[in-house]
Amino acid sequence: MKQDETHARPLSKVLPLVAVLTLLWGTNWVLFPLAVREVSVWTFRSASLIGSGLLLLFVARLQGISLQVPPRQRKPLVAAAVTYLVVWNIGSTYAAILIPSGQAAVLGFTMPVWATLFSWLLFGEKPSFRLICSVLLAACGVALLAFAARRSFAAAPIGFVLGIAAGIGWACGTLILKRAGILVPPLVSTGWQLLIAAVPLSIAAWALGTREPFVPSGTTLLVIGYITVVPMALGNVVWFSIVDKVPASVSGLSTVMVPMVAMGTGAVFRGEPLGPLELAAVACCGCALLLVVVQPGGRARLNTL
């Protein structure tokens, strides 16, 4: 059902969060290859998930917030954590290593396309015309980037597959949370999801590792520490706060500029390609975001499904 007029939300309630998330997550991708120079992807991700999860729950306790999750909401919380955080963290990290980080980011952030498609096919939530146009523009941006990066994808097709898988996992996890209607504060729900996702990743890190004592360099520890505190802990709190305020497909489109920032930082710090096709992809994604946040007549409001 279309609900554009009845349940539209003021843009001012979400745009500050979108801006913060774009900055936190967009500058994160270029750091992935640095984080895994001395440790495995599994060790890196398990350490960052554990650290960020414990940090958020500690902050919640300092604020006097209960860490309890109602019994009815525990299963969907676990399902969302596994579907989103496990699949996303492994898929996105390996993709950023195998292909240019900015291109991997765009593949992972196909999430709104999958969220809109799954909402429609599985739950009968027909998107509005403007939302469909927005998703199509975002998809055009991804297609342009895929064409520009066809040599990278041909050389490392698994990187392409993992990037897309990360976006699908993220979309499924977001839909699970929206359908479950999680009521606990974002600090608590995010903290628990991070710790839940850390369990299978920690088991894999232990099983696949050498188990020999090893202390990474100061640079590696600094990079992992930054990723743990800023994009993982703070970034996920901001993300789940956005998810709590708008439909899943709209929240996904709120992140459409993140990979554009990732491409820019990748070009500056790693010499990754940023030519006409990449800039055209940026333009498509920017227009996609404008379509979903600006109503006709100059009113800045968010569309919903």
PDB file of N, CA and C in Angstrom, residues 60-161:
ATOM      1  N   ALA A  60      25.449   2.108  27.771  1.00  0.00           N
ATOM      2  CA  ALA A  60      24.037   2.016  28.139  1.00  0.00           C
ATOM      3  C   ALA A  60      23.873   1.875  29.642  1.00  0.00           C
ATOM      4  N   ARG A  61      24.701   1.058  30.282  1.00  0.00           N
ATOM      5  CA  ARG A  61      24.624   0.882  31.737  1.00  0.00           C
ATOM      6  C   ARG A  61      24.987   2.162  32.463  1.00  0.00           C
ATOM      7  N   LEU A  62      25.989   2.890  31.955  1.00  0.00           N
ATOM      8  CA  LEU A  62      26.357   4.164  32.569  1.00  0.00           C
ATOM      9  C   LEU A  62      25.198   5.156  32.530  1.00  0.00           C
ATOM     10  N   GLN A  63      24.371   5.052  31.503  1.00  0.00           N
ATOM     11  CA  GLN A  63      23.216   5.935  31.369  1.00  0.00           C
ATOM     12  C   GLN A  63      21.993   5.410  32.102  1.00  0.00           C
ATOM     13  N   GLY A  64      22.152   4.289  32.792  1.00  0.00           N
ATOM     14  CA  GLY A  64      21.038   3.722  33.546  1.00  0.00           C
ATOM     15  C   GLY A  64      20.008   3.008  32.703  1.00  0.00           C
ATOM     16  N   ILE A  65      20.374   2.609  31.486  1.00  0.00           N
ATOM     17  CA  ILE A  65      19.455   1.911  30.597  1.00  0.00           C
ATOM     18  C   ILE A  65      19.535   0.414  30.853  1.00  0.00           C
ATOM     19  N   SER A  66      18.397  -0.229  30.958  1.00  0.00           N
ATOM     20  CA  SER A  66      18.362  -1.673  31.177  1.00  0.00           C
ATOM     21  C   SER A  66      18.888  -2.406  29.954  1.00  0.00           C
ATOM     22  N   LEU A  67      19.639  -3.482  30.198  1.00  0.00           N
ATOM     23  CA  LEU A  67      20.183  -4.286  29.109  1.00  0.00           C
ATOM     24  C   LEU A  67      19.273  -5.447  28.741  1.00  0.00           C
ATOM     25  N   GLN A  68      18.123  -5.543  29.390  1.00  0.00           N
ATOM     26  CA  GLN A  68      17.200  -6.647  29.141  1.00  0.00           C
ATOM     27  C   GLN A  68      16.508  -6.503  27.785  1.00  0.00           C
ATOM     28  N   VAL A  69      16.357  -7.627  27.099  1.00  0.00           N
ATOM     29  CA  VAL A  69      15.595  -7.695  25.859  1.00  0.00           C
ATOM     30  C   VAL A  69      14.384  -8.588  26.111  1.00  0.00           C
ATOM     31  N   PRO A  70      13.156  -8.114  25.837  1.00  0.00           N
ATOM     32  CA  PRO A  70      11.970  -8.945  26.049  1.00  0.00           C
ATOM     33  C   PRO A  70      12.099 -10.293  25.356  1.00  0.00           C
ATOM     34  N   PRO A  71      11.665 -11.377  26.005  1.00  0.00           N
ATOM     35  CA  PRO A  71      11.814 -12.728  25.425  1.00  0.00           C
ATOM     36  C   PRO A  71      11.297 -12.850  23.994  1.00  0.00           C
ATOM     37  N   ARG A  72      10.179 -12.191  23.684  1.00  0.00           N
ATOM     38  CA  ARG A  72       9.602 -12.306  22.348  1.00  0.00           C
ATOM     39  C   ARG A  72      10.487 -11.690  21.267  1.00  0.00           C
ATOM     40  N   GLN A  73      11.350 -10.778  21.673  1.00  0.00           N
ATOM     41  CA  GLN A  73      12.159 -10.069  20.696  1.00  0.00           C
ATOM     42  C   GLN A  73      13.580 -10.621  20.579  1.00  0.00           C
ATOM     43  N   ARG A  74      13.900 -11.644  21.346  1.00  0.00           N
ATOM     44  CA  ARG A  74      15.262 -12.183  21.314  1.00  0.00           C
ATOM     45  C   ARG A  74      15.543 -12.951  20.034  1.00  0.00           C
ATOM     46  N   LYS A  75      14.598 -13.776  19.576  1.00  0.00           N
ATOM     47  CA  LYS A  75      14.828 -14.550  18.351  1.00  0.00           C
ATOM     48  C   LYS A  75      15.019 -13.645  17.138  1.00  0.00           C
ATOM     49  N   PRO A  76      14.136 -12.656  16.905  1.00  0.00           N
ATOM     50  CA  PRO A  76      14.380 -11.785  15.744  1.00  0.00           C
ATOM     51  C   PRO A  76      15.662 -10.970  15.877  1.00  0.00           C
ATOM     52  N   LEU A  77      16.053 -10.635  17.116  1.00  0.00           N
ATOM     53  CA  LEU A  77      17.301  -9.907  17.310  1.00  0.00           C
ATOM     54  C   LEU A  77      18.495 -10.768  16.894  1.00  0.00           C
ATOM     55  N   VAL A  78      18.454 -12.047  17.260  1.00  0.00           N
ATOM     56  CA  VAL A  78      19.515 -12.970  16.868  1.00  0.00           C
ATOM     57  C   VAL A  78      19.511 -13.172  15.355  1.00  0.00           C
ATOM     58  N   ALA A  79      18.323 -13.369  14.793  1.00  0.00           N
ATOM     59  CA  ALA A  79      18.217 -13.589  13.344  1.00  0.00           C
ATOM     60  C   ALA A  79      18.737 -12.378  12.565  1.00  0.00           C
ATOM     61  N   ALA A  80      18.399 -11.182  13.018  1.00  0.00           N
ATOM     62  CA  ALA A  80      18.854  -9.971  12.341  1.00  0.00           C
ATOM     63  C   ALA A  80      20.364  -9.815  12.458  1.00  0.00           C
ATOM     64  N   ALA A  81      20.903 -10.137  13.636  1.00  0.00           N
ATOM     65  CA  ALA A  81      22.348 -10.008  13.845  1.00  0.00           C
ATOM     66  C   ALA A  81      23.119 -10.943  12.929  1.00  0.00           C
ATOM     67  N   VAL A  82      22.650 -12.183  12.820  1.00  0.00           N
ATOM     68  CA  VAL A  82      23.342 -13.159  11.977  1.00  0.00           C
ATOM     69  C   VAL A  82      23.195 -12.791  10.503  1.00  0.00           C
ATOM     70  N   THR A  83      21.982 -12.421  10.109  1.00  0.00           N
ATOM     71  CA  THR A  83      21.723 -12.123   8.702  1.00  0.00           C
ATOM     72  C   THR A  83      22.441 -10.865   8.243  1.00  0.00           C
ATOM     73  N   TYR A  84      22.386  -9.827   9.082  1.00  0.00           N
ATOM     74  CA  TYR A  84      23.012  -8.566   8.700  1.00  0.00           C
ATOM     75  C   TYR A  84      24.493  -8.525   9.046  1.00  0.00           C
ATOM     76  N   LEU A  85      24.810  -8.593  10.330  1.00  0.00           N
ATOM     77  CA  LEU A  85      26.175  -8.293  10.768  1.00  0.00           C
ATOM     78  C   LEU A  85      27.191  -9.375  10.385  1.00  0.00           C
ATOM     79  N   VAL A  86      26.803 -10.639  10.452  1.00  0.00           N
ATOM     80  CA  VAL A  86      27.752 -11.695  10.077  1.00  0.00           C
ATOM     81  C   VAL A  86      28.017 -11.663   8.574  1.00  0.00           C
ATOM     82  N   VAL A  87      26.945 -11.702   7.793  1.00  0.00           N
ATOM     83  CA  VAL A  87      27.096 -11.716   6.334  1.00  0.00           C
ATOM     84  C   VAL A  87      27.753 -10.421   5.859  1.00  0.00           C
ATOM     85  N   TRP A  88      27.313  -9.295   6.398  1.00  0.00           N
ATOM     86  CA  TRP A  88      27.846  -8.013   5.960  1.00  0.00           C
ATOM     87  C   TRP A  88      29.332  -7.872   6.282  1.00  0.00           C
ATOM     88  N   ASN A  89      29.713  -8.167   7.506  1.00  0.00           N
ATOM     89  CA  ASN A  89      31.095  -7.930   7.920  1.00  0.00           C
ATOM     90  C   ASN A  89      32.090  -8.787   7.150  1.00  0.00           C
ATOM     91  N   ILE A  90      31.748 -10.033   6.897  1.00  0.00           N
ATOM     92  CA  ILE A  90      32.665 -10.888   6.146  1.00  0.00           C
ATOM     93  C   ILE A  90      32.626 -10.557   4.659  1.00  0.00           C
ATOM     94  N   GLY A  91      31.414 -10.439   4.105  1.00  0.00           N
ATOM     95  CA  GLY A  91      31.291 -10.161   2.677  1.00  0.00           C
ATOM     96  C   GLY A  91      31.903  -8.838   2.280  1.00  0.00           C
ATOM     97  N   SER A  92      31.624  -7.777   3.025  1.00  0.00           N
ATOM     98  CA  SER A  92      32.120  -6.452   2.668  1.00  0.00           C
ATOM     99  C   SER A  92      33.631  -6.356   2.832  1.00  0.00           C
ATOM    100  N   THR A  93      34.178  -6.979   3.872  1.00  0.00           N
ATOM    101  CA  THR A  93      35.618  -6.887   4.095  1.00  0.00           C
ATOM    102  C   THR A  93      36.392  -7.618   3.011  1.00  0.00           C
ATOM    103  N   TYR A  94      35.990  -8.843   2.697  1.00  0.00           N
ATOM    104  CA  TYR A  94      36.677  -9.579   1.634  1.00  0.00           C
ATOM    105  C   TYR A  94      36.524  -8.877   0.289  1.00  0.00           C
ATOM    106  N   ALA A  95      35.348  -8.302   0.030  1.00  0.00           N
ATOM    107  CA  ALA A  95      35.142  -7.587  -1.227  1.00  0.00           C
ATOM    108  C   ALA A  95      36.080  -6.389  -1.330  1.00  0.00           C
ATOM    109  N   ALA A  96      36.254  -5.653  -0.204  1.00  0.00           N
ATOM    110  CA  ALA A  96      37.127  -4.476  -0.214  1.00  0.00           C
ATOM    111  C   ALA A  96      38.591  -4.845  -0.399  1.00  0.00           C
ATOM    112  N   ILE A  97      38.939  -6.083  -0.096  1.00  0.00           N
ATOM    113  CA  ILE A  97      40.314  -6.546  -0.283  1.00  0.00           C
ATOM    114  C   ILE A  97      40.535  -7.030  -1.713  1.00  0.00           C
ATOM    115  N   LEU A  98      39.522  -7.702  -2.268  1.00  0.00           N
ATOM    116  CA  LEU A  98      39.675  -8.327  -3.580  1.00  0.00           C
ATOM    117  C   LEU A  98      39.524  -7.343  -4.731  1.00  0.00           C
ATOM    118  N   ILE A  99      38.677  -6.313  -4.557  1.00  0.00           N
ATOM    119  CA  ILE A  99      38.470  -5.299  -5.590  1.00  0.00           C
ATOM    120  C   ILE A  99      38.631  -3.928  -4.946  1.00  0.00           C
ATOM    121  N   PRO A 100      38.753  -2.838  -5.714  1.00  0.00           N
ATOM    122  CA  PRO A 100      38.894  -1.512  -5.116  1.00  0.00           C
ATOM    123  C   PRO A 100      37.809  -1.228  -4.082  1.00  0.00           C
ATOM    124  N   SER A 101      38.218  -0.632  -2.953  1.00  0.00           N
ATOM    125  CA  SER A 101      37.311  -0.488  -1.813  1.00  0.00           C
ATOM    126  C   SER A 101      36.077   0.332  -2.142  1.00  0.00           C
ATOM    127  N   GLY A 102      36.227   1.383  -2.950  1.00  0.00           N
ATOM    128  CA  GLY A 102      35.071   2.189  -3.316  1.00  0.00           C
ATOM    129  C   GLY A 102      34.055   1.404  -4.122  1.00  0.00           C
ATOM    130  N   GLN A 103      34.541   0.549  -5.031  1.00  0.00           N
ATOM    131  CA  GLN A 103      33.646  -0.277  -5.832  1.00  0.00           C
ATOM    132  C   GLN A 103      32.963  -1.331  -4.962  1.00  0.00           C
ATOM    133  N   ALA A 104      33.700  -1.894  -4.012  1.00  0.00           N
ATOM    134  CA  ALA A 104      33.099  -2.853  -3.090  1.00  0.00           C
ATOM    135  C   ALA A 104      32.008  -2.194  -2.258  1.00  0.00           C
ATOM    136  N   ALA A 105      32.227  -0.933  -1.868  1.00  0.00           N
ATOM    137  CA  ALA A 105      31.226  -0.215  -1.076  1.00  0.00           C
ATOM    138  C   ALA A 105      29.936  -0.031  -1.853  1.00  0.00           C
ATOM    139  N   VAL A 106      30.048   0.331  -3.131  1.00  0.00           N
ATOM    140  CA  VAL A 106      28.845   0.520  -3.936  1.00  0.00           C
ATOM    141  C   VAL A 106      28.064  -0.784  -4.071  1.00  0.00           C
ATOM    142  N   LEU A 107      28.766  -1.894  -4.245  1.00  0.00           N
ATOM    143  CA  LEU A 107      28.083  -3.193  -4.341  1.00  0.00           C
ATOM    144  C   LEU A 107      27.355  -3.509  -3.036  1.00  0.00           C
ATOM    145  N   GLY A 108      28.022  -3.295  -1.905  1.00  0.00           N
ATOM    146  CA  GLY A 108      27.381  -3.567  -0.624  1.00  0.00           C
ATOM    147  C   GLY A 108      26.176  -2.686  -0.385  1.00  0.00           C
ATOM    148  N   PHE A 109      26.254  -1.453  -0.882  1.00  0.00           N
ATOM    149  CA  PHE A 109      25.154  -0.517  -0.654  1.00  0.00           C
ATOM    150  C   PHE A 109      24.091  -0.596  -1.733  1.00  0.00           C
ATOM    151  N   THR A 110      24.003  -1.751  -2.407  1.00  0.00           N
ATOM    152  CA  THR A 110      22.807  -2.063  -3.200  1.00  0.00           C
ATOM    153  C   THR A 110      21.669  -2.468  -2.277  1.00  0.00           C
ATOM    154  N   MET A 111      21.899  -2.419  -0.985  1.00  0.00           N
ATOM    155  CA  MET A 111      20.898  -2.820  -0.002  1.00  0.00           C
ATOM    156  C   MET A 111      19.491  -2.259  -0.258  1.00  0.00           C
ATOM    157  N   PRO A 112      19.303  -0.946  -0.555  1.00  0.00           N
ATOM    158  CA  PRO A 112      17.942  -0.449  -0.752  1.00  0.00           C
ATOM    159  C   PRO A 112      17.211  -1.114  -1.902  1.00  0.00           C
ATOM    160  N   VAL A 113      17.954  -1.534  -2.943  1.00  0.00           N
ATOM    161  CA  VAL A 113      17.318  -2.243  -4.052  1.00  0.00           C
ATOM    162  C   VAL A 113      16.720  -3.554  -3.558  1.00  0.00           C
ATOM    163  N   TRP A 114      17.508  -4.314  -2.789  1.00  0.00           N
ATOM    164  CA  TRP A 114      17.025  -5.597  -2.277  1.00  0.00           C
ATOM    165  C   TRP A 114      15.931  -5.396  -1.228  1.00  0.00           C
ATOM    166  N   ALA A 115      16.065  -4.386  -0.373  1.00  0.00           N
ATOM    167  CA  ALA A 115      15.054  -4.146   0.658  1.00  0.00           C
ATOM    168  C   ALA A 115      13.707  -3.815   0.030  1.00  0.00           C
ATOM    169  N   THR A 116      13.716  -2.965  -0.999  1.00  0.00           N
ATOM    170  CA  THR A 116      12.466  -2.615  -1.675  1.00  0.00           C
ATOM    171  C   THR A 116      11.874  -3.827  -2.385  1.00  0.00           C
ATOM    172  N   LEU A 117      12.718  -4.588  -3.073  1.00  0.00           N
ATOM    173  CA  LEU A 117      12.250  -5.767  -3.800  1.00  0.00           C
ATOM    174  C   LEU A 117      11.664  -6.807  -2.849  1.00  0.00           C
ATOM    175  N   PHE A 118      12.369  -7.114  -1.749  1.00  0.00           N
ATOM    176  CA  PHE A 118      11.885  -8.124  -0.803  1.00  0.00           C
ATOM    177  C   PHE A 118      10.625  -7.651  -0.074  1.00  0.00           C
ATOM    178  N   SER A 119      10.545  -6.363   0.251  1.00  0.00           N
ATOM    179  CA  SER A 119       9.341  -5.832   0.904  1.00  0.00           C
ATOM    180  C   SER A 119       8.129  -6.004   0.000  1.00  0.00           C
ATOM    181  N   TRP A 120       8.339  -5.797  -1.268  1.00  0.00           N
ATOM    182  CA  TRP A 120       7.249  -5.922  -2.239  1.00  0.00           C
ATOM    183  C   TRP A 120       6.856  -7.381  -2.445  1.00  0.00           C
ATOM    184  N   LEU A 121       7.842  -8.241  -2.722  1.00  0.00           N
ATOM    185  CA  LEU A 121       7.551  -9.635  -3.056  1.00  0.00           C
ATOM    186  C   LEU A 121       7.093 -10.457  -1.863  1.00  0.00           C
ATOM    187  N   LEU A 122       7.693 -10.232  -0.700  1.00  0.00           N
ATOM    188  CA  LEU A 122       7.407 -11.070   0.468  1.00  0.00           C
ATOM    189  C   LEU A 122       6.275 -10.541   1.332  1.00  0.00           C
ATOM    190  N   PHE A 123       6.130  -9.215   1.408  1.00  0.00           N
ATOM    191  CA  PHE A 123       5.161  -8.642   2.343  1.00  0.00           C
ATOM    192  C   PHE A 123       4.095  -7.796   1.670  1.00  0.00           C
ATOM    193  N   GLY A 124       4.113  -7.728   0.336  1.00  0.00           N
ATOM    194  CA  GLY A 124       3.079  -7.004  -0.383  1.00  0.00           C
ATOM    195  C   GLY A 124       3.103  -5.506  -0.180  1.00  0.00           C
ATOM    196  N   GLU A 125       4.256  -4.948   0.239  1.00  0.00           N
ATOM    197  CA  GLU A 125       4.365  -3.511   0.473  1.00  0.00           C
ATOM    198  C   GLU A 125       4.768  -2.828  -0.833  1.00  0.00           C
ATOM    199  N   LYS A 126       3.772  -2.476  -1.626  1.00  0.00           N
ATOM    200  CA  LYS A 126       4.045  -1.891  -2.935  1.00  0.00           C
ATOM    201  C   LYS A 126       4.669  -0.508  -2.769  1.00  0.00           C
ATOM    202  N   PRO A 127       5.828  -0.291  -3.376  1.00  0.00           N
ATOM    203  CA  PRO A 127       6.485   1.012  -3.225  1.00  0.00           C
ATOM    204  C   PRO A 127       5.804   2.094  -4.050  1.00  0.00           C
ATOM    205  N   SER A 128       5.968   3.345  -3.637  1.00  0.00           N
ATOM    206  CA  SER A 128       5.428   4.467  -4.391  1.00  0.00           C
ATOM    207  C   SER A 128       6.211   4.648  -5.685  1.00  0.00           C
ATOM    208  N   PHE A 129       5.637   5.443  -6.599  1.00  0.00           N
ATOM    209  CA  PHE A 129       6.297   5.705  -7.877  1.00  0.00           C
ATOM    210  C   PHE A 129       7.641   6.402  -7.656  1.00  0.00           C
ATOM    211  N   ARG A 130       7.692   7.361  -6.731  1.00  0.00           N
ATOM    212  CA  ARG A 130       8.931   8.079  -6.472  1.00  0.00           C
ATOM    213  C   ARG A 130       9.987   7.143  -5.886  1.00  0.00           C
ATOM    214  N   LEU A 131       9.564   6.237  -5.030  1.00  0.00           N
ATOM    215  CA  LEU A 131      10.515   5.298  -4.443  1.00  0.00           C
ATOM    216  C   LEU A 131      11.062   4.340  -5.491  1.00  0.00           C
ATOM    217  N   ILE A 132      10.180   3.896  -6.411  1.00  0.00           N
ATOM    218  CA  ILE A 132      10.637   3.028  -7.494  1.00  0.00           C
ATOM    219  C   ILE A 132      11.671   3.757  -8.351  1.00  0.00           C
ATOM    220  N   CYS A 133      11.398   5.009  -8.680  1.00  0.00           N
ATOM    221  CA  CYS A 133      12.343   5.792  -9.480  1.00  0.00           C
ATOM    222  C   CYS A 133      13.659   5.968  -8.745  1.00  0.00           C
ATOM    223  N   SER A 134      13.576   6.176  -7.439  1.00  0.00           N
ATOM    224  CA  SER A 134      14.777   6.352  -6.636  1.00  0.00           C
ATOM    225  C   SER A 134      15.629   5.084  -6.642  1.00  0.00           C
ATOM    226  N   VAL A 135      14.988   3.944  -6.468  1.00  0.00           N
ATOM    227  CA  VAL A 135      15.706   2.667  -6.479  1.00  0.00           C
ATOM    228  C   VAL A 135      16.323   2.405  -7.850  1.00  0.00           C
ATOM    229  N   LEU A 136      15.582   2.730  -8.918  1.00  0.00           N
ATOM    230  CA  LEU A 136      16.111   2.526 -10.266  1.00  0.00           C
ATOM    231  C   LEU A 136      17.328   3.412 -10.522  1.00  0.00           C
ATOM    232  N   LEU A 137      17.300   4.641 -10.018  1.00  0.00           N
ATOM    233  CA  LEU A 137      18.459   5.517 -10.169  1.00  0.00           C
ATOM    234  C   LEU A 137      19.665   4.957  -9.420  1.00  0.00           C
ATOM    235  N   ALA A 138      19.420   4.460  -8.198  1.00  0.00           N
ATOM    236  CA  ALA A 138      20.512   3.857  -7.437  1.00  0.00           C
ATOM    237  C   ALA A 138      21.062   2.637  -8.168  1.00  0.00           C
ATOM    238  N   ALA A 139      20.169   1.844  -8.759  1.00  0.00           N
ATOM    239  CA  ALA A 139      20.610   0.671  -9.518  1.00  0.00           C
ATOM    240  C   ALA A 139      21.413   1.086 -10.749  1.00  0.00           C
ATOM    241  N   CYS A 140      21.028   2.188 -11.401  1.00  0.00           N
ATOM    242  CA  CYS A 140      21.793   2.689 -12.546  1.00  0.00           C
ATOM    243  C   CYS A 140      23.197   3.100 -12.114  1.00  0.00           C
ATOM    244  N   GLY A 141      23.284   3.704 -10.931  1.00  0.00           N
ATOM    245  CA  GLY A 141      24.596   4.070 -10.417  1.00  0.00           C
ATOM    246  C   GLY A 141      25.482   2.857 -10.233  1.00  0.00           C
ATOM    247  N   VAL A 142      24.915   1.802  -9.692  1.00  0.00           N
ATOM    248  CA  VAL A 142      25.670   0.562  -9.496  1.00  0.00           C
ATOM    249  C   VAL A 142      26.066  -0.040 -10.849  1.00  0.00           C
ATOM    250  N   ALA A 143      25.146  -0.006 -11.813  1.00  0.00           N
ATOM    251  CA  ALA A 143      25.442  -0.566 -13.137  1.00  0.00           C
ATOM    252  C   ALA A 143      26.578   0.202 -13.815  1.00  0.00           C
ATOM    253  N   LEU A 144      26.559   1.525 -13.682  1.00  0.00           N
ATOM    254  CA  LEU A 144      27.635   2.331 -14.257  1.00  0.00           C
ATOM    255  C   LEU A 144      28.979   1.977 -13.640  1.00  0.00           C
ATOM    256  N   LEU A 145      28.963   1.809 -12.331  1.00  0.00           N
ATOM    257  CA  LEU A 145      30.208   1.481 -11.648  1.00  0.00           C
ATOM    258  C   LEU A 145      30.680   0.078 -12.034  1.00  0.00           C
ATOM    259  N   ALA A 146      29.735  -0.849 -12.149  1.00  0.00           N
ATOM    260  CA  ALA A 146      30.102  -2.211 -12.532  1.00  0.00           C
ATOM    261  C   ALA A 146      30.732  -2.233 -13.921  1.00  0.00           C
ATOM    262  N   PHE A 147      30.179  -1.416 -14.831  1.00  0.00           N
ATOM    263  CA  PHE A 147      30.755  -1.355 -16.176  1.00  0.00           C
ATOM    264  C   PHE A 147      32.153  -0.745 -16.140  1.00  0.00           C
ATOM    265  N   ALA A 148      32.310   0.319 -15.338  1.00  0.00           N
ATOM    266  CA  ALA A 148      33.618   0.960 -15.233  1.00  0.00           C
ATOM    267  C   ALA A 148      34.651   0.034 -14.621  1.00  0.00           C
ATOM    268  N   ALA A 149      34.186  -0.832 -13.716  1.00  0.00           N
ATOM    269  CA  ALA A 149      35.114  -1.713 -12.997  1.00  0.00           C
ATOM    270  C   ALA A 149      35.083  -3.138 -13.533  1.00  0.00           C
ATOM    271  N   ARG A 150      34.676  -3.305 -14.787  1.00  0.00           N
ATOM    272  CA  ARG A 150      34.496  -4.659 -15.323  1.00  0.00           C
ATOM    273  C   ARG A 150      35.789  -5.471 -15.303  1.00  0.00           C
ATOM    274  N   ARG A 151      36.931  -4.811 -15.458  1.00  0.00           N
ATOM    275  CA  ARG A 151      38.195  -5.548 -15.429  1.00  0.00           C
ATOM    276  C   ARG A 151      38.510  -6.046 -14.021  1.00  0.00           C
ATOM    277  N   SER A 152      38.237  -5.201 -13.024  1.00  0.00           N
ATOM    278  CA  SER A 152      38.455  -5.618 -11.631  1.00  0.00           C
ATOM    279  C   SER A 152      37.551  -6.787 -11.280  1.00  0.00           C
ATOM    280  N   PHE A 153      36.286  -6.704 -11.703  1.00  0.00           N
ATOM    281  CA  PHE A 153      35.340  -7.773 -11.394  1.00  0.00           C
ATOM    282  C   PHE A 153      35.712  -9.063 -12.114  1.00  0.00           C
ATOM    283  N   ALA A 154      36.204  -8.936 -13.358  1.00  0.00           N
ATOM    284  CA  ALA A 154      36.598 -10.128 -14.113  1.00  0.00           C
ATOM    285  C   ALA A 154      37.809 -10.798 -13.479  1.00  0.00           C
ATOM    286  N   ALA A 155      38.721  -9.975 -12.934  1.00  0.00           N
ATOM    287  CA  ALA A 155      39.916 -10.528 -12.299  1.00  0.00           C
ATOM    288  C   ALA A 155      39.618 -11.166 -10.953  1.00  0.00           C
ATOM    289  N   ALA A 156      38.594 -10.657 -10.259  1.00  0.00           N
ATOM    290  CA  ALA A 156      38.247 -11.188  -8.930  1.00  0.00           C
ATOM    291  C   ALA A 156      36.723 -11.271  -8.812  1.00  0.00           C
ATOM    292  N   PRO A 157      36.090 -12.200  -9.551  1.00  0.00           N
ATOM    293  CA  PRO A 157      34.622 -12.282  -9.534  1.00  0.00           C
ATOM    294  C   PRO A 157      34.054 -12.566  -8.158  1.00  0.00           C
ATOM    295  N   ILE A 158      34.811 -13.279  -7.299  1.00  0.00           N
ATOM    296  CA  ILE A 158      34.307 -13.563  -5.957  1.00  0.00           C
ATOM    297  C   ILE A 158      34.139 -12.281  -5.159  1.00  0.00           C
ATOM    298  N   GLY A 159      34.961 -11.256  -5.451  1.00  0.00           N
ATOM    299  CA  GLY A 159      34.809  -9.972  -4.793  1.00  0.00           C
ATOM    300  C   GLY A 159      33.477  -9.326  -5.135  1.00  0.00           C
ATOM    301  N   PHE A 160      33.084  -9.448  -6.405  1.00  0.00           N
ATOM    302  CA  PHE A 160      31.795  -8.928  -6.847  1.00  0.00           C
ATOM    303  C   PHE A 160      30.649  -9.673  -6.152  1.00  0.00           C
ATOM    304  N   VAL A 161      30.743 -10.996  -6.115  1.00  0.00           N
ATOM    305  CA  VAL A 161      29.694 -11.817  -5.498  1.00  0.00           C
ATOM    306  C   VAL A 161      29.555 -11.496  -4.005  1.00  0.00           C
TER     307      VAL A 161
END
